[in-house]
Coordinates of C-alpha atoms in Angstrom, one line a residue:
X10 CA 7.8 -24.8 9.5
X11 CA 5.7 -24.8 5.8
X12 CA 7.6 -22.7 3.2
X13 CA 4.7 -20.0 3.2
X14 CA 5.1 -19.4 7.2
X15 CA 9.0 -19.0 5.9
X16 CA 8.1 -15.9 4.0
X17 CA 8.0 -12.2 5.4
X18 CA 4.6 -11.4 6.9
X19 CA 3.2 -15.0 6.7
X20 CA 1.6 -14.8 3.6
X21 CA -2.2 -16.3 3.2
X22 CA -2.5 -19.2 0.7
X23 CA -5.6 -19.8 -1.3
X24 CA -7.8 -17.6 -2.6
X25 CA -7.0 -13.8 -2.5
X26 CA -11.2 -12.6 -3.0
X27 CA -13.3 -13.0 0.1
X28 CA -13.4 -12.8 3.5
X29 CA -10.2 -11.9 5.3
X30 CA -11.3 -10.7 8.7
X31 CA -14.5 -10.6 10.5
X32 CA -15.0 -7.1 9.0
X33 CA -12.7 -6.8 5.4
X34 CA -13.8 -8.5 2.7
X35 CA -11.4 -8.7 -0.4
X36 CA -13.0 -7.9 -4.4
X37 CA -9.7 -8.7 -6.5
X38 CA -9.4 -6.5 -9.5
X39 CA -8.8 -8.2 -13.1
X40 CA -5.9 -5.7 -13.4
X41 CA -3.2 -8.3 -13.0
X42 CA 0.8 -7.0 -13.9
X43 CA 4.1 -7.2 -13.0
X44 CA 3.4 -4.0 -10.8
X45 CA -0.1 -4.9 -9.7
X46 CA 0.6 -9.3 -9.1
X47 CA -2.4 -10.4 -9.0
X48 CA -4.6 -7.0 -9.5
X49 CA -5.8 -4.4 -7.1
X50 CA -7.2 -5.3 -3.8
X51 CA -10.8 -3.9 -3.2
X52 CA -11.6 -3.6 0.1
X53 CA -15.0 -3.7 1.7
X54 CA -14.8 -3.1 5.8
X55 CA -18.4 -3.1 7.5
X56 CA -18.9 -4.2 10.9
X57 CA -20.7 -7.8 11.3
X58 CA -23.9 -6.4 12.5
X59 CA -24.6 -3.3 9.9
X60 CA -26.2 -2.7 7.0
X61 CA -23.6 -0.1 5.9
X62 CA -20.0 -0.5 4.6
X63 CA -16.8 1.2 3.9
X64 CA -14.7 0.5 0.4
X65 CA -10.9 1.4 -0.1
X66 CA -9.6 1.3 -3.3
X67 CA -12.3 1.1 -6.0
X68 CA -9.8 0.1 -8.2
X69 CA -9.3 0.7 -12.0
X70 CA -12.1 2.4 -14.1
X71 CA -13.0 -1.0 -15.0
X72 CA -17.5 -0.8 -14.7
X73 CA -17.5 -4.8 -14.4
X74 CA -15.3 -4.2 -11.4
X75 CA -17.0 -2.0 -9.9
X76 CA -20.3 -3.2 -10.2
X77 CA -19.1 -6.8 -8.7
X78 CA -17.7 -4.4 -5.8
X79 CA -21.6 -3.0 -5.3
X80 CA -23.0 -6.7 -5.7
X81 CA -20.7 -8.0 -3.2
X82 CA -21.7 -5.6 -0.4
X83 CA -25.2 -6.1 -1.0
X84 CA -25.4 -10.2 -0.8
X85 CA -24.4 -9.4 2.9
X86 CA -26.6 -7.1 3.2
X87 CA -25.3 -3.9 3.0
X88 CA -25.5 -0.4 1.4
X89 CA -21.9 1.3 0.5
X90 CA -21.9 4.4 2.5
X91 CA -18.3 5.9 1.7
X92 CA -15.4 5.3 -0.3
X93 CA -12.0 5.9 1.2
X94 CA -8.6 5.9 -1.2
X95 CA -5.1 4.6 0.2
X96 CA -3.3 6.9 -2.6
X97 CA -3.7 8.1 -6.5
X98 CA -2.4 5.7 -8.6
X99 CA -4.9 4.8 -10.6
X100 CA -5.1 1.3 -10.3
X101 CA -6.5 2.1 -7.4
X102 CA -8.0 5.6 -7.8
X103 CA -8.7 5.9 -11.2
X104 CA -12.0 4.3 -10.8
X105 CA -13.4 6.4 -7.8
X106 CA -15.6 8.9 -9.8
X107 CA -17.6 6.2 -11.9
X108 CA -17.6 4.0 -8.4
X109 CA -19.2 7.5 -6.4
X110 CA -22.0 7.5 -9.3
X111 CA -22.7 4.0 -9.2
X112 CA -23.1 4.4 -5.3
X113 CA -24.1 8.2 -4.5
X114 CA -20.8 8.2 -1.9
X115 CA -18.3 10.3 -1.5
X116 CA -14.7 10.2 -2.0
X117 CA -12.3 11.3 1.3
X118 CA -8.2 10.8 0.0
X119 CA -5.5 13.2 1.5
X120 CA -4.9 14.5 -2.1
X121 CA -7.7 17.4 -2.8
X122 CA -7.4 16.5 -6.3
X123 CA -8.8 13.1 -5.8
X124 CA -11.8 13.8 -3.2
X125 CA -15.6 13.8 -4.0
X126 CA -17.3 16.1 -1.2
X127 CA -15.6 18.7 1.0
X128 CA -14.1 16.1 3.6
X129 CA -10.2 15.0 3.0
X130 CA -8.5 12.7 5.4
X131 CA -5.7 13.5 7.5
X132 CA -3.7 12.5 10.1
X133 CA -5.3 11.4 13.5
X134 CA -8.7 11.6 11.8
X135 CA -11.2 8.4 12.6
X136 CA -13.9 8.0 10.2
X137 CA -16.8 6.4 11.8
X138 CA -19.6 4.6 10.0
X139 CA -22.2 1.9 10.8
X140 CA -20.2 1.6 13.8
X141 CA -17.1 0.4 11.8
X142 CA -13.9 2.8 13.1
X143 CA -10.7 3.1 10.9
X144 CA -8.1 5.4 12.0
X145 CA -6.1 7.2 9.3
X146 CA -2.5 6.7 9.5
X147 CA -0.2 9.2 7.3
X148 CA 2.5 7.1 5.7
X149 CA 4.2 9.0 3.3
X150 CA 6.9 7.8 0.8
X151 CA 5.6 5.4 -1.9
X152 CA 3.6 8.4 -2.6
X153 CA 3.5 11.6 -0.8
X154 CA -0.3 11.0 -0.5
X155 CA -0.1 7.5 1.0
X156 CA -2.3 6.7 3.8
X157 CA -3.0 3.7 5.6
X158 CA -6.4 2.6 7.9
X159 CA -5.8 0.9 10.8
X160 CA -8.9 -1.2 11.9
X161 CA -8.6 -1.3 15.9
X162 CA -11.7 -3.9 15.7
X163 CA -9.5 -6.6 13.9
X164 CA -6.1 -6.0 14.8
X165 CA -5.1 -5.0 11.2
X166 CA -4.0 -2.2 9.1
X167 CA -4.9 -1.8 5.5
X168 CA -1.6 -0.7 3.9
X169 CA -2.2 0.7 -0.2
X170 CA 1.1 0.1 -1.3
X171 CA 3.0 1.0 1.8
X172 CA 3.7 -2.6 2.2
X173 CA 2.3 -5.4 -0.3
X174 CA 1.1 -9.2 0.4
X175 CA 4.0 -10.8 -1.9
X176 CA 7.7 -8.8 -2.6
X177 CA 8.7 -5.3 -2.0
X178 CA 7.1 -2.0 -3.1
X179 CA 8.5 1.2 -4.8
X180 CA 9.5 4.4 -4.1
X181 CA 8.0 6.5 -6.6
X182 CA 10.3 8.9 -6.8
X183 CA 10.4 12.2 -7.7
X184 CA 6.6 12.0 -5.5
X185 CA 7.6 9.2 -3.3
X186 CA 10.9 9.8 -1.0
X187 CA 12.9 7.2 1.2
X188 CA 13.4 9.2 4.4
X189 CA 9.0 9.8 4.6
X190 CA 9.3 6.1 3.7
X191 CA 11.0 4.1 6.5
X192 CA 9.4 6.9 8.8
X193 CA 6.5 5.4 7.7
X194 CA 6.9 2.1 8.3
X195 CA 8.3 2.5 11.5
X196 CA 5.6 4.5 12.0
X197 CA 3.5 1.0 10.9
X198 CA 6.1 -0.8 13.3
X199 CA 4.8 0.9 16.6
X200 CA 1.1 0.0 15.8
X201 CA 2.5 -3.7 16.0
X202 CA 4.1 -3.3 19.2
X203 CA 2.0 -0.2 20.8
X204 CA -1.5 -1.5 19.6
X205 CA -1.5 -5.1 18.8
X206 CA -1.7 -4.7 15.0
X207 CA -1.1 -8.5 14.0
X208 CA -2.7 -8.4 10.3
X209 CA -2.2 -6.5 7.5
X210 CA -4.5 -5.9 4.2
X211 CA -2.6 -5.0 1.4
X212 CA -3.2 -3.0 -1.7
X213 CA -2.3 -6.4 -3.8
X214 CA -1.0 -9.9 -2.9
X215 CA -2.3 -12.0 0.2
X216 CA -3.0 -10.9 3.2
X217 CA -0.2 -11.2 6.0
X218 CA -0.6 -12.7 9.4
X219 CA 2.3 -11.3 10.9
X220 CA 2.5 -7.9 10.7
X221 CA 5.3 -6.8 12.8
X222 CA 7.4 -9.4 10.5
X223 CA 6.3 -7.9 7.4
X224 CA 7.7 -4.4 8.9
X225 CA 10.9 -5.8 10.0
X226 CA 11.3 -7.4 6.6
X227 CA 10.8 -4.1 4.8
X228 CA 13.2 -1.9 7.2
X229 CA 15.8 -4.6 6.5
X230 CA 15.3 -4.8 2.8
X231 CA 15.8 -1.3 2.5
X232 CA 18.6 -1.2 4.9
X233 CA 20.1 -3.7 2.6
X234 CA 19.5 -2.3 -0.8
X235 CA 20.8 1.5 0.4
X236 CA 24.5 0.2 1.5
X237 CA 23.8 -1.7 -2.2
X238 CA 23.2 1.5 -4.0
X239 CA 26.2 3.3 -2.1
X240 CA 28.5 0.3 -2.8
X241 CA 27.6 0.7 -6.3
X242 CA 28.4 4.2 -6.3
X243 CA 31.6 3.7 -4.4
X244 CA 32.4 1.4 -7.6
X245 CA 32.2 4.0 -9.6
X246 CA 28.3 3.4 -10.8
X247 CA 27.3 7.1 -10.8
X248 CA 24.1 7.7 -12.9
X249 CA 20.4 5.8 -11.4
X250 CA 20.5 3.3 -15.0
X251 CA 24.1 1.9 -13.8
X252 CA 23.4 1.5 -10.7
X253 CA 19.6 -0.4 -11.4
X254 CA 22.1 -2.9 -13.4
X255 CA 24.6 -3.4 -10.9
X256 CA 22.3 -4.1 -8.0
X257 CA 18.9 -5.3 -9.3
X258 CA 21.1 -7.4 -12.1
X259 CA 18.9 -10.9 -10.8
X260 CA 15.6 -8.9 -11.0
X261 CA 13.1 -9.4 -14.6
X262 CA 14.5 -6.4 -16.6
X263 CA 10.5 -5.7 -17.0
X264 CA 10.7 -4.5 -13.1
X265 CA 13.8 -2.4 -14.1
X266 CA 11.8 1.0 -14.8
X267 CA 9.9 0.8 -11.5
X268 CA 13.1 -0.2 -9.9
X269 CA 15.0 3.2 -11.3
X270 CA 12.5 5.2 -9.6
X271 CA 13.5 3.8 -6.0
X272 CA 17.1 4.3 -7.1
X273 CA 16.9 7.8 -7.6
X274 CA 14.8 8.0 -4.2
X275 CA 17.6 6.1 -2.9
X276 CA 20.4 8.4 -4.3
X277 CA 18.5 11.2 -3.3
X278 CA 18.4 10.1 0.3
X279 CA 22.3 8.9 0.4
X280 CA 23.1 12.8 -0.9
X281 CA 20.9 14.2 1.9
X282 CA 22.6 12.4 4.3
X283 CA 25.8 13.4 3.2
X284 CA 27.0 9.4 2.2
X285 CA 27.6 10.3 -1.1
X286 CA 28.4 13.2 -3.4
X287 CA 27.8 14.7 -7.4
X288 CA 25.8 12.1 -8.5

């Protein structure tokens, strides 16, 4: 076994822009970070034989960006017809406005705040174009806006920040919350088993040839870091700051902040569940 099929999710080596499936084609971002690895993924989804195509996640208001998006889509051939966002954050919202102008599409997100036209997306909807079907799949709990696309055609599921190519992602609490969270990913778990879901196409990092892995991984993890954060408190660790030193002591101090807001999502959840108390 290679150290990268080790990894949770078997995580793609090579190059993260470019094809990833017969119908997703990856535009990396230059918006690389700590939170972002190696910058947002753009997706473009288009079926093999059509001249129209789907993109999720414009990315950052960065104009270079989104002009390489536009060029991209039309060496293949192909005329963006609709712009679709996984969640607000702006590194992958913020440049959706400035993308609709470039392109003349609209903008479907959950969040009203966020769309361009009078069509949102919720859950069961499909949104059909060229042929290309994605089905929306509400999953909650990084943000309460999060949504994933599950591409039937492929076997894959593009995932925002639900669940990333490399690490773990964060619950952004107060607006993300940890219950909504592992519904969702069990939620993500049944389209493994139920409907063959094998790859997933994150928001940022590689993509992930084994999706039900990648799932499992997650609902462990968090399994593992709540009886963590309840130990800590146990111990006597009782505000979020204490407890972010106590159990993510081994992780860059620079991830701390993010890290805090999945503590208090995580506190939050152990008080609702009555496993811990006043803090």
């Amino acid at each position: 076994m290679t150290e990268a099929a080790a990894l949770p999710g078997q995580p793609r080596g090579g190059v993260l822009s470019g094809p990833a499936t017969a119908r997703a084609v990856n535009v990396l971002a230059p918006n690389p970070s700590a939170m972002t690895l190696d910058g947002t993924n753009t997706w473009i989804v288009a079926e093999p034989d059509s001249d129209l195509a789907v993109v999720i996640d414009p990315g950052p208001l960065d104009d270079a960006h989104l002009r390489h998006v536009i060029a991209t889509a039309e060496r293949a051939g192909r005329r963006i017809a609709l712009t679709l966002l996984t969640h607000g954050h702006p590194d992958h919202a913020e440049g959706a406005g400035r993308f609709a102008e470039l392109t003349g599409t609209k903008v479907r997100a959950l969040d009203p705040a966020l769309r361009l036209g009078d069509e949102g997306l919720a859950a069961g909807d499909v949104v059909k174009t060229g042929g290309l079907e994605l089905r929306v799949v509400p999953t909650p709990g990084h943000t309460a806006d999060s949504l994933c696309f599950h591409l039937p055609a492929d076997q894959a599921v593009l995932t925002g920040d639900t669940i990333l190519g490399r690490g773990t992602t964060v619950v952004a609490h107060p607006d993300g919350r940890l219950g909504d969270y592992l519904d969702s990913l069990r939620r993500l778990r049944s389209l493994t088993v139920d409907d063959g879901v094998h790859t997933v196409l994150p928001g940022h990092g590689p993509v992930l040839d084994d999706a039900q892995g990648a799932v499992e991984f997650y609902l462990a993890h968090r399994a593992h870091r709540l009886a963590q954060v309840e130990t800590a408190v146990e111990n006597g660790h009782v505000t979020a700051a204490d407890v972010v030193a106590r159990v993510y002591a081994d992780v860059d101090r620079s991830l701390w902040p993010a890290a805090e807001l999945s503590v208090r999502a995580q506190l939050e959840y152990l008080r609702e569940h009555g496993l811990i108390q006043g803090v």
